[in-house]
Amino acid sequence: MFEDSIDGKNFPRIVKALVPLCVNNWYIFINICSKKIFYGIFRQFLSPTSVNFEELFFDNSVQENENEHKGVICIKPYDKNSFIVKSRCKGDTVISFTFQSVEEQVEAKIIQMKEDIISGIMDNKDYIDKAVTKMLMYMPNKLHGALCLIVSDEYEYPNKYLHGVILEPKLDFVDGILATRKIDKYEDAEKYYAITNLVFSFMNIDGITVINNKGQVIGYNAFYRSSNTPENEVGGARRRTFIGLTQEMEKKDSNILGVYYQSQDGNYNYKRKGEK
């Protein structure tokens, strides 16, 4: 898309023009050659479980000699407070402005959330497991703040403490995942991406998104009404709602499996029923 002289005098201007295009898995490439620098964007279209170019190209199980003149790195946001640097010579490095072990924290919580979301599914579980994990790993980047309630299929919504939009029929994103096992036409892939992006849109709207353990969104834009909301808790309304919902979760026969919380400044947590 762009060319520049080898001294990179137009680097800031060109990159500034390309950065807004880096959404929905589009990447900027910068190719530094002997006499010129080339810039552009690219995207790899994938099924929900296929390996992307980062996993193939930056496979750290086969590390290369860092003295060789490969010069290939990938820099991308990890969440709102950190970014990750990938190299073919060394392991991934997550640099966080909060000075926390971000990568381990995110992965552990997302794995727990994924296990609860698919706990009511019996068939094709290996394929669905990989696809839902891949989908949820995008949450730190795609969400600017969210509350999500993971419930059993027996959960009654709305109820005395939670009221919001009811989805009829339920939005079944697992069906969208299963439809991609054998993609015969472009529309099948597009349907999957449309559904998963819609789930993230629900989660970005004010209120709580409710997902059952069969991978179905049953409601969104739901608001918590209870005298149990802790007023003296440090944090904003979303944080206090998270704590109130975890208290509801611990009640007998609540049918709540877990609560996911993500703040606008990048803090996140997933708490399961019975977890201290």
CSV table of C-alpha atoms in Angstrom, one decimal:
chain,number,residue,atom,x,y,z
A,1,MET,CA,0.0,0.0,0.0
A,2,PHE,CA,2.9,2.4,0.9
A,3,GLU,CA,6.5,2.8,0.1
A,4,ASP,CA,9.1,4.8,2.0
A,5,SER,CA,12.8,5.6,1.8
A,6,ILE,CA,15.1,3.4,3.9
A,7,ASP,CA,15.6,6.1,6.5
A,8,GLY,CA,11.9,5.8,7.4
A,9,LYS,CA,11.2,9.5,7.3
A,10,ASN,CA,7.5,8.9,6.7
A,11,PHE,CA,7.2,6.0,9.2
A,12,PRO,CA,5.0,7.9,11.8
A,13,ARG,CA,2.6,9.3,9.1
A,14,ILE,CA,2.2,5.9,7.3
A,15,VAL,CA,1.7,3.8,10.5
A,16,LYS,CA,-0.8,6.4,11.9
A,17,ALA,CA,-2.8,6.0,8.7
A,18,LEU,CA,-2.8,2.2,8.9
A,19,VAL,CA,-3.4,1.6,12.7
A,20,PRO,CA,-7.2,2.4,12.5
A,21,LEU,CA,-7.5,-0.6,10.0
A,22,CYS,CA,-6.2,-3.0,12.6
A,23,VAL,CA,-9.5,-4.4,13.7
A,24,ASN,CA,-11.2,-7.8,13.1
A,25,ASN,CA,-7.8,-9.6,12.9
A,26,TRP,CA,-6.2,-7.3,10.3
A,27,TYR,CA,-2.5,-6.7,10.8
A,28,ILE,CA,0.0,-4.1,9.6
A,29,PHE,CA,3.1,-5.4,7.9
A,30,ILE,CA,6.4,-3.4,7.7
A,31,ASN,CA,8.9,-4.9,5.3
A,32,ILE,CA,12.4,-3.3,5.7
A,33,CYS,CA,14.4,-4.1,2.5
A,34,SER,CA,17.8,-3.0,1.4
A,35,LYS,CA,16.7,0.3,-0.2
A,36,LYS,CA,13.1,0.8,0.7
A,37,ILE,CA,10.5,0.1,3.4
A,38,PHE,CA,7.1,-1.3,2.3
A,39,TYR,CA,3.9,-1.0,4.4
A,40,GLY,CA,0.5,-2.6,4.1
A,41,ILE,CA,-2.2,-4.7,5.8
A,42,PHE,CA,-3.1,-8.4,5.6
A,43,ARG,CA,-5.6,-10.8,7.1
A,44,GLN,CA,-5.8,-14.6,7.3
A,45,PHE,CA,-9.3,-16.0,7.2
A,46,LEU,CA,-9.7,-19.0,9.5
A,47,SER,CA,-12.1,-21.6,10.8
A,48,PRO,CA,-12.7,-21.4,14.5
A,49,THR,CA,-10.2,-24.1,15.3
A,50,SER,CA,-7.5,-23.6,12.6
A,51,VAL,CA,-4.0,-22.4,13.5
A,52,ASN,CA,-3.3,-18.8,12.6
A,53,PHE,CA,-0.2,-17.4,11.1
A,54,GLU,CA,1.2,-16.3,14.5
A,55,GLU,CA,1.0,-19.8,15.9
A,56,LEU,CA,2.7,-21.2,12.8
A,57,PHE,CA,5.4,-18.5,12.3
A,58,PHE,CA,6.2,-17.9,15.9
A,59,ASP,CA,6.2,-21.6,17.1
A,60,ASN,CA,8.7,-21.3,20.0
A,61,SER,CA,9.2,-25.0,20.1
A,62,VAL,CA,11.6,-24.5,17.2
A,63,GLN,CA,13.7,-21.5,18.2
A,64,GLU,CA,16.2,-20.0,15.8
A,65,ASN,CA,19.6,-18.6,16.3
A,66,GLU,CA,19.1,-15.0,17.4
A,67,ASN,CA,22.3,-14.0,15.6
A,68,GLU,CA,20.8,-14.9,12.2
A,69,HIS,CA,19.5,-11.9,10.4
A,70,LYS,CA,15.9,-12.9,10.3
A,71,GLY,CA,14.6,-9.6,11.9
A,72,VAL,CA,11.0,-10.8,12.3
A,73,ILE,CA,8.8,-9.8,15.3
A,74,CYS,CA,5.1,-9.3,15.9
A,75,ILE,CA,3.9,-6.6,18.3
A,76,LYS,CA,0.3,-6.5,19.3
A,77,PRO,CA,-2.0,-5.3,22.2
A,78,TYR,CA,-2.6,-8.0,24.8
A,79,ASP,CA,-5.2,-6.0,26.7
A,80,LYS,CA,-5.8,-2.4,27.6
A,81,ASN,CA,-2.8,-2.2,29.8
A,82,SER,CA,-0.2,-4.4,28.1
A,83,PHE,CA,1.2,-5.6,24.8
A,84,ILE,CA,3.0,-8.8,23.6
A,85,VAL,CA,6.1,-9.1,21.6
A,86,LYS,CA,6.6,-12.3,19.6
A,87,SER,CA,9.9,-13.4,18.2
A,88,ARG,CA,11.3,-16.5,16.4
A,89,CYS,CA,14.4,-16.4,18.5
A,90,LYS,CA,13.0,-16.0,22.0
A,91,GLY,CA,9.8,-16.8,23.9
A,92,ASP,CA,6.8,-14.4,23.9
A,93,THR,CA,7.2,-11.3,26.2
A,94,VAL,CA,4.2,-9.6,27.7
A,95,ILE,CA,4.9,-6.1,28.8
A,96,SER,CA,2.3,-4.8,31.3
A,97,PHE,CA,1.9,-1.3,32.7
A,98,THR,CA,0.2,-2.8,35.7
A,99,PHE,CA,3.3,-4.9,36.6
A,100,GLN,CA,1.2,-8.1,36.9
A,101,SER,CA,1.6,-11.5,35.3
A,102,VAL,CA,-1.1,-10.7,32.7
A,103,GLU,CA,-0.8,-13.7,30.4
A,104,GLU,CA,-1.1,-16.4,33.1
A,105,GLN,CA,-4.0,-14.5,34.8
A,106,VAL,CA,-6.0,-14.1,31.6
A,107,GLU,CA,-5.6,-17.7,30.3
A,108,ALA,CA,-6.5,-19.3,33.7
A,109,LYS,CA,-9.7,-17.3,34.0
A,110,ILE,CA,-10.7,-17.7,30.4
A,111,ILE,CA,-10.2,-21.5,30.6
A,112,GLN,CA,-12.5,-21.6,33.6
A,113,MET,CA,-15.1,-19.6,31.9
A,114,LYS,CA,-14.9,-21.7,28.7
A,115,GLU,CA,-15.4,-24.9,30.8
A,116,ASP,CA,-18.6,-23.5,32.3
A,117,ILE,CA,-20.0,-22.3,29.0
A,118,ILE,CA,-19.7,-25.7,27.4
A,119,SER,CA,-20.4,-27.9,30.5
A,120,GLY,CA,-23.9,-28.7,29.2
A,121,ILE,CA,-22.7,-29.8,25.8
A,122,MET,CA,-22.2,-33.5,25.1
A,123,ASP,CA,-21.5,-33.9,21.4
A,124,ASN,CA,-18.5,-32.6,19.3
A,125,LYS,CA,-16.9,-31.3,22.5
A,126,ASP,CA,-13.3,-31.3,21.4
A,127,TYR,CA,-14.0,-29.1,18.4
A,128,ILE,CA,-16.3,-26.8,20.4
A,129,ASP,CA,-13.7,-26.6,23.3
A,130,LYS,CA,-11.0,-25.3,20.9
A,131,ALA,CA,-13.3,-22.9,19.1
A,132,VAL,CA,-14.8,-21.3,22.3
A,133,THR,CA,-11.3,-21.0,23.9
A,134,LYS,CA,-10.1,-19.1,20.8
A,135,MET,CA,-13.2,-16.9,20.8
A,136,LEU,CA,-12.9,-16.0,24.5
A,137,MET,CA,-9.2,-15.2,24.2
A,138,TYR,CA,-10.2,-12.1,22.2
A,139,MET,CA,-12.2,-10.6,25.2
A,140,PRO,CA,-9.4,-8.5,26.7
A,141,ASN,CA,-9.0,-6.7,23.4
A,142,LYS,CA,-12.6,-6.5,22.1
A,143,LEU,CA,-14.3,-5.5,25.4
A,144,HIS,CA,-14.1,-2.1,26.9
A,145,GLY,CA,-15.9,-3.2,30.0
A,146,ALA,CA,-18.3,-6.1,30.7
A,147,LEU,CA,-20.3,-8.3,33.1
A,148,CYS,CA,-21.3,-11.8,32.0
A,149,LEU,CA,-23.3,-14.3,33.9
A,150,ILE,CA,-22.7,-18.0,33.1
A,151,VAL,CA,-25.7,-20.1,34.2
A,152,SER,CA,-27.1,-23.6,33.9
A,153,ASP,CA,-29.9,-24.4,31.4
A,154,GLU,CA,-32.3,-24.4,34.4
A,155,TYR,CA,-31.7,-20.8,35.2
A,156,GLU,CA,-34.8,-18.6,35.1
A,157,TYR,CA,-34.3,-15.2,33.4
A,158,PRO,CA,-35.6,-12.6,34.1
A,159,ASN,CA,-36.0,-13.0,37.8
A,160,LYS,CA,-36.5,-10.9,40.9
A,161,TYR,CA,-33.0,-9.5,40.9
A,162,LEU,CA,-32.1,-9.5,37.2
A,163,HIS,CA,-34.1,-7.7,34.4
A,164,GLY,CA,-33.1,-7.0,30.8
A,165,VAL,CA,-33.5,-7.9,27.2
A,166,ILE,CA,-34.7,-11.5,26.5
A,167,LEU,CA,-33.4,-13.2,23.4
A,168,GLU,CA,-36.1,-15.3,21.7
A,169,PRO,CA,-34.9,-17.5,20.1
A,170,LYS,CA,-31.7,-17.8,22.1
A,171,LEU,CA,-28.5,-16.8,20.2
A,172,ASP,CA,-26.7,-20.2,19.8
A,173,PHE,CA,-23.1,-19.4,18.9
A,174,VAL,CA,-22.1,-23.1,19.3
A,175,ASP,CA,-24.4,-23.9,16.4
A,176,GLY,CA,-22.4,-21.2,14.4
A,177,ILE,CA,-19.2,-22.9,15.4
A,178,LEU,CA,-20.4,-26.4,14.4
A,179,ALA,CA,-21.5,-25.0,11.0
A,180,THR,CA,-17.8,-24.2,10.3
A,181,ARG,CA,-16.5,-27.8,10.5
A,182,LYS,CA,-17.1,-28.1,6.7
A,183,ILE,CA,-17.4,-24.7,5.1
A,184,ASP,CA,-18.7,-25.1,1.6
A,185,LYS,CA,-19.4,-21.4,0.9
A,186,TYR,CA,-18.3,-18.0,2.0
A,187,GLU,CA,-21.7,-17.4,3.7
A,188,ASP,CA,-21.0,-20.1,6.3
A,189,ALA,CA,-17.8,-18.5,7.4
A,190,GLU,CA,-19.4,-15.0,7.4
A,191,LYS,CA,-22.3,-16.3,9.6
A,192,TYR,CA,-19.8,-17.5,12.2
A,193,TYR,CA,-17.9,-14.2,12.3
A,194,ALA,CA,-21.1,-12.2,12.5
A,195,ILE,CA,-22.5,-14.3,15.4
A,196,THR,CA,-19.3,-14.1,17.5
A,197,ASN,CA,-18.9,-10.4,16.9
A,198,LEU,CA,-22.6,-10.0,17.9
A,199,VAL,CA,-21.8,-11.8,21.2
A,200,PHE,CA,-19.0,-9.3,21.9
A,201,SER,CA,-21.4,-6.4,21.0
A,202,PHE,CA,-23.9,-7.7,23.6
A,203,MET,CA,-21.1,-7.8,26.2
A,204,ASN,CA,-20.0,-4.2,25.4
A,205,ILE,CA,-23.5,-2.9,26.0
A,206,ASP,CA,-24.2,-1.6,29.5
A,207,GLY,CA,-25.5,-4.2,31.8
A,208,ILE,CA,-25.0,-8.0,32.1
A,209,THR,CA,-25.0,-10.6,29.4
A,210,VAL,CA,-26.4,-13.9,30.3
A,211,ILE,CA,-25.0,-17.1,28.7
A,212,ASN,CA,-26.1,-20.6,29.5
A,213,ASN,CA,-23.9,-23.7,29.7
A,214,LYS,CA,-25.0,-24.8,26.2
A,215,GLY,CA,-23.3,-21.8,24.6
A,216,GLN,CA,-26.5,-19.8,24.1
A,217,VAL,CA,-26.9,-16.1,24.9
A,218,ILE,CA,-30.3,-15.9,26.6
A,219,GLY,CA,-30.3,-12.2,27.5
A,220,TYR,CA,-28.3,-9.0,27.6
A,221,ASN,CA,-28.5,-5.3,28.8
A,222,ALA,CA,-29.7,-6.8,32.1
A,223,PHE,CA,-29.5,-4.9,35.3
A,224,TYR,CA,-29.0,-6.1,38.9
A,225,ARG,CA,-31.6,-5.0,41.5
A,226,SER,CA,-30.9,-6.1,45.0
A,227,SER,CA,-30.2,-4.7,48.5
A,228,ASN,CA,-27.2,-7.0,48.6
A,229,THR,CA,-25.1,-4.7,46.4
A,230,PRO,CA,-22.2,-3.7,48.6
A,231,GLU,CA,-22.0,0.1,48.8
A,232,ASN,CA,-18.7,0.3,50.7
A,233,GLU,CA,-16.8,-1.8,48.2
A,234,VAL,CA,-13.9,-0.1,46.5
A,235,GLY,CA,-14.6,0.4,42.7
A,236,GLY,CA,-17.4,1.5,40.4
A,237,ALA,CA,-20.9,0.3,39.8
A,238,ARG,CA,-19.7,-2.6,37.6
A,239,ARG,CA,-17.4,-3.9,40.4
A,240,ARG,CA,-20.1,-3.6,43.0
A,241,THR,CA,-22.5,-5.5,40.7
A,242,PHE,CA,-19.9,-8.2,40.2
A,243,ILE,CA,-19.7,-8.7,43.9
A,244,GLY,CA,-23.5,-8.7,44.3
A,245,LEU,CA,-23.9,-11.3,41.6
A,246,THR,CA,-21.2,-13.6,43.2
A,247,GLN,CA,-23.3,-13.4,46.4
A,248,GLU,CA,-26.4,-14.4,44.5
A,249,MET,CA,-24.3,-17.3,43.0
A,250,GLU,CA,-23.5,-18.8,46.3
A,251,LYS,CA,-27.2,-19.1,47.3
A,252,LYS,CA,-28.7,-22.6,47.3
A,253,ASP,CA,-30.2,-23.5,43.9
A,254,SER,CA,-29.0,-20.3,42.3
A,255,ASN,CA,-28.1,-22.1,39.0
A,256,ILE,CA,-25.3,-19.6,38.4
A,257,LEU,CA,-22.0,-21.2,37.5
A,258,GLY,CA,-19.8,-18.2,37.3
A,259,VAL,CA,-19.5,-14.4,36.8
A,260,TYR,CA,-17.1,-12.6,34.5
A,261,TYR,CA,-16.0,-9.0,35.2
A,262,GLN,CA,-13.9,-6.7,33.1
A,263,SER,CA,-13.4,-3.0,33.8
A,264,GLN,CA,-12.8,-0.2,31.4
A,265,ASP,CA,-9.2,0.1,32.7
A,266,GLY,CA,-8.4,-3.5,31.8
A,267,ASN,CA,-8.9,-5.3,35.2
A,268,TYR,CA,-10.8,-8.6,34.9
A,269,ASN,CA,-11.9,-11.6,37.0
A,270,TYR,CA,-13.9,-14.8,36.6
A,271,LYS,CA,-15.3,-16.3,39.8
A,272,ARG,CA,-16.9,-19.7,39.9
A,273,LYS,CA,-19.5,-21.0,42.3
A,274,GLY,CA,-17.8,-22.2,45.5
A,275,GLU,CA,-14.5,-20.5,44.7
A,276,LYS,CA,-13.0,-18.7,47.6
